[in-house]
XYZ file of C-alpha atoms in Angstrom:
245
model
C 91.222 -216.652 -55.029
C 92.901 -213.326 -55.829
C 96.328 -214.834 -55.101
C 95.994 -217.463 -57.813
C 95.734 -217.007 -61.549
C 94.792 -219.691 -64.085
C 97.908 -221.335 -65.523
C 97.964 -223.209 -68.815
C 100.583 -225.940 -68.485
C 99.850 -227.170 -72.001
C 101.974 -224.729 -73.970
C 103.314 -225.360 -77.469
C 106.099 -227.647 -76.207
C 103.971 -230.036 -74.128
C 102.309 -231.762 -77.093
C 105.708 -233.106 -78.222
C 106.128 -235.315 -75.152
C 102.611 -235.515 -73.683
C 101.790 -238.991 -75.011
C 104.906 -240.453 -73.384
C 104.527 -238.774 -69.986
C 100.747 -239.252 -69.714
C 100.887 -243.064 -69.854
C 99.402 -244.551 -66.660
C 98.816 -248.159 -67.653
C 95.019 -248.002 -67.492
C 94.445 -246.797 -71.050
C 93.023 -250.112 -72.302
C 90.517 -250.369 -69.440
C 89.588 -246.700 -69.910
C 88.821 -247.236 -73.590
C 86.850 -250.420 -72.862
C 84.746 -248.666 -70.208
C 83.955 -245.711 -72.460
C 83.156 -247.920 -75.454
C 80.609 -249.784 -73.333
C 79.102 -246.510 -72.114
C 78.727 -245.231 -75.682
C 76.274 -248.037 -76.527
C 76.921 -247.534 -80.219
C 76.117 -243.811 -80.179
C 78.080 -240.663 -80.908
C 80.750 -239.665 -78.399
C 82.331 -236.327 -77.468
C 85.584 -235.975 -75.534
C 86.055 -232.702 -73.685
C 89.728 -231.650 -73.587
C 90.573 -234.285 -76.188
C 94.264 -233.300 -76.274
C 96.392 -235.499 -78.522
C 93.698 -238.155 -78.766
C 95.360 -240.496 -76.251
C 91.947 -242.086 -75.571
C 89.862 -240.807 -78.502
C 91.958 -242.443 -81.244
C 91.783 -245.952 -79.703
C 88.000 -245.495 -79.462
C 87.863 -244.509 -83.134
C 89.898 -247.623 -83.955
C 87.179 -249.676 -82.252
C 84.572 -248.158 -84.555
C 83.191 -245.539 -82.150
C 82.230 -242.183 -83.665
C 84.172 -239.650 -81.571
C 84.391 -235.842 -81.751
C 86.645 -233.650 -79.633
C 87.230 -230.162 -78.293
C 90.412 -228.734 -76.783
C 91.888 -225.324 -75.998
C 95.463 -226.072 -77.107
C 96.330 -225.633 -80.833
C 99.523 -227.683 -80.462
C 97.718 -230.597 -78.815
C 95.110 -230.564 -81.579
C 97.834 -230.415 -84.215
C 99.331 -233.579 -82.733
C 95.871 -235.191 -82.742
C 95.266 -234.274 -86.401
C 98.567 -235.919 -87.356
C 97.312 -239.333 -86.164
C 95.498 -241.837 -88.388
C 91.807 -241.908 -87.532
C 91.548 -238.226 -86.651
C 90.140 -237.506 -90.115
C 86.965 -239.293 -88.969
C 86.513 -236.856 -86.074
C 85.000 -233.392 -85.827
C 87.641 -231.440 -83.924
C 87.039 -227.977 -82.468
C 89.382 -225.592 -80.670
C 87.850 -223.901 -77.641
C 87.070 -223.955 -73.922
C 85.531 -227.325 -73.106
C 83.296 -225.706 -70.452
C 81.379 -224.091 -73.312
C 81.091 -227.397 -75.234
C 81.442 -225.313 -78.395
C 80.370 -228.011 -80.810
C 76.988 -228.783 -82.352
C 74.926 -231.945 -82.153
C 73.741 -234.402 -79.516
C 75.775 -237.247 -78.048
C 75.130 -240.555 -76.353
C 78.307 -240.146 -74.282
C 80.336 -237.105 -73.269
C 83.439 -237.766 -71.207
C 86.129 -235.772 -69.399
C 89.071 -237.643 -67.900
C 92.488 -237.377 -66.233
C 91.617 -234.654 -63.655
C 90.879 -232.209 -66.492
C 87.569 -231.067 -64.989
C 89.646 -229.489 -62.219
C 91.290 -227.161 -64.752
C 88.107 -225.083 -64.521
C 89.183 -222.655 -61.824
C 85.863 -221.673 -60.223
C 82.777 -223.494 -59.018
C 80.697 -221.302 -61.326
C 82.637 -222.430 -64.395
C 82.461 -226.061 -63.314
C 78.668 -225.820 -62.946
C 78.489 -224.144 -66.372
C 80.322 -227.137 -67.832
C 77.711 -229.521 -66.403
C 74.865 -227.396 -67.777
C 76.387 -227.263 -71.263
C 77.015 -231.007 -71.215
C 73.351 -231.606 -70.366
C 72.339 -229.515 -73.377
C 74.464 -231.685 -75.688
C 73.391 -235.091 -74.369
C 70.684 -237.229 -75.881
C 67.873 -238.269 -73.538
C 69.331 -241.150 -71.558
C 72.861 -240.116 -72.526
C 75.690 -240.206 -69.992
C 78.429 -237.870 -68.801
C 81.552 -239.604 -67.451
C 84.055 -237.662 -65.336
C 87.329 -238.985 -63.962
C 89.166 -237.122 -61.219
C 91.546 -237.768 -58.379
C 90.268 -237.569 -54.817
C 91.410 -234.618 -52.669
C 91.479 -236.669 -49.447
C 95.254 -237.185 -49.619
C 95.913 -233.437 -49.396
C 94.492 -233.216 -45.897
C 97.398 -235.226 -44.489
C 100.075 -232.860 -45.792
C 102.579 -230.950 -43.680
C 101.952 -227.230 -44.203
C 99.648 -228.209 -47.096
C 102.671 -228.899 -49.340
C 104.364 -231.900 -50.908
C 107.253 -232.951 -53.162
C 106.896 -236.204 -55.098
C 109.514 -237.829 -57.332
C 107.746 -238.831 -60.548
C 110.707 -240.261 -62.453
C 114.390 -241.027 -61.879
C 116.334 -241.822 -65.052
C 119.974 -241.670 -66.083
C 119.433 -238.515 -68.123
C 116.684 -236.750 -66.162
C 114.787 -236.467 -62.889
C 111.181 -235.278 -62.667
C 109.432 -233.909 -59.577
C 105.862 -232.953 -58.778
C 105.921 -229.991 -56.365
C 102.668 -228.588 -55.017
C 100.810 -226.757 -52.298
C 97.126 -227.128 -51.453
C 94.726 -224.378 -50.410
C 91.950 -226.141 -48.433
C 89.758 -223.027 -48.337
C 89.651 -222.289 -52.073
C 90.126 -226.025 -52.920
C 93.051 -225.110 -55.156
C 96.132 -227.159 -55.928
C 99.042 -224.985 -57.077
C 101.394 -227.407 -58.774
C 104.582 -227.526 -60.835
C 106.052 -230.524 -62.642
C 109.801 -229.838 -62.685
C 112.188 -231.725 -64.972
C 115.962 -231.568 -64.429
C 118.057 -232.857 -67.329
C 121.224 -232.200 -69.302
C 119.119 -229.807 -71.395
C 118.377 -227.658 -68.359
C 115.326 -227.136 -66.171
C 111.776 -227.342 -67.497
C 108.719 -226.137 -65.561
C 105.146 -227.217 -66.266
C 102.953 -225.268 -63.822
C 99.237 -225.765 -63.351
C 96.565 -224.569 -60.937
C 93.491 -226.751 -60.469
C 90.324 -226.592 -58.379
C 89.572 -229.959 -56.808
C 86.018 -230.902 -55.854
C 84.551 -233.531 -53.584
C 82.337 -236.197 -55.120
C 79.332 -234.840 -53.226
C 79.941 -231.335 -54.606
C 80.135 -232.781 -58.110
C 76.828 -234.574 -57.568
C 75.164 -231.266 -56.683
C 76.546 -229.741 -59.878
C 74.952 -232.597 -61.760
C 71.587 -232.050 -60.072
C 71.704 -228.355 -60.932
C 72.221 -229.300 -64.582
C 69.509 -231.962 -64.573
C 71.852 -234.960 -64.435
C 71.673 -237.745 -61.852
C 74.452 -239.967 -60.597
C 74.073 -243.542 -61.865
C 77.445 -245.135 -61.064
C 80.652 -244.316 -59.209
C 83.832 -246.390 -59.285
C 87.364 -246.239 -57.936
C 88.935 -247.583 -61.152
C 88.068 -248.105 -64.817
C 87.725 -251.841 -64.079
C 84.832 -251.005 -61.728
C 86.502 -251.515 -58.386
C 84.324 -249.988 -55.636
C 84.843 -246.348 -54.723
C 85.918 -246.198 -51.074
C 87.618 -243.864 -48.654
C 90.939 -245.358 -49.777
C 90.365 -244.729 -53.498
C 92.822 -242.388 -55.199
C 90.595 -242.024 -58.248
C 86.896 -241.260 -58.733
C 84.964 -242.155 -61.892
C 81.411 -240.785 -61.922
C 78.684 -241.602 -64.428
C 75.796 -239.116 -64.707
C 72.641 -239.750 -66.720
C 70.359 -237.267 -68.464
C 66.678 -237.741 -67.728
């Protein structure tokens, strides 16, 4: 762990192009799933970012609040119609630094893995439990680490985009002992080279379940996609639903 330091890839420039590069095609199904889980109650998004998911929920009439560490991402969120209906707080989402109780708290897009230690990840679960109503749910989305165990020398290079004016690569190495992915999204264009580094701590689904039990949350559902396809050994994504009480 001493060899790796937390890296914030969401600097002041990322918010300008985040909405375009973060599109995966499952946004509509994500919003529909979360709206159903909210059951008409208040909702909190941890690491709300630019509101990529929160704003569509607000447009559906869901009461959504958000917390995020990045001032520039929050500035982009506040510029969008609908954000005026939200309580928005800047801070570390592991602390859940916002008051009130929620029917649904959610954390998506591998963001849970941005917490660099098991201790901090457990602390996030505990704080979520303290902000959930009785019977409320905590939804976490995260990629599965299984694919990293087939790597050569625990490294990979993946081409994310090939366009006439730019090429984007995902370059990474995996530490199977510390469960750390040291990653850099590299963009080559006529404007030069842009690096977006990030270090994340991946967890297995079973480890996440233990974190939930420590916090007083029990696993209710687990899916491989937002359209509720079964979670299997071939799944590249893991969506877990934990219930309080």
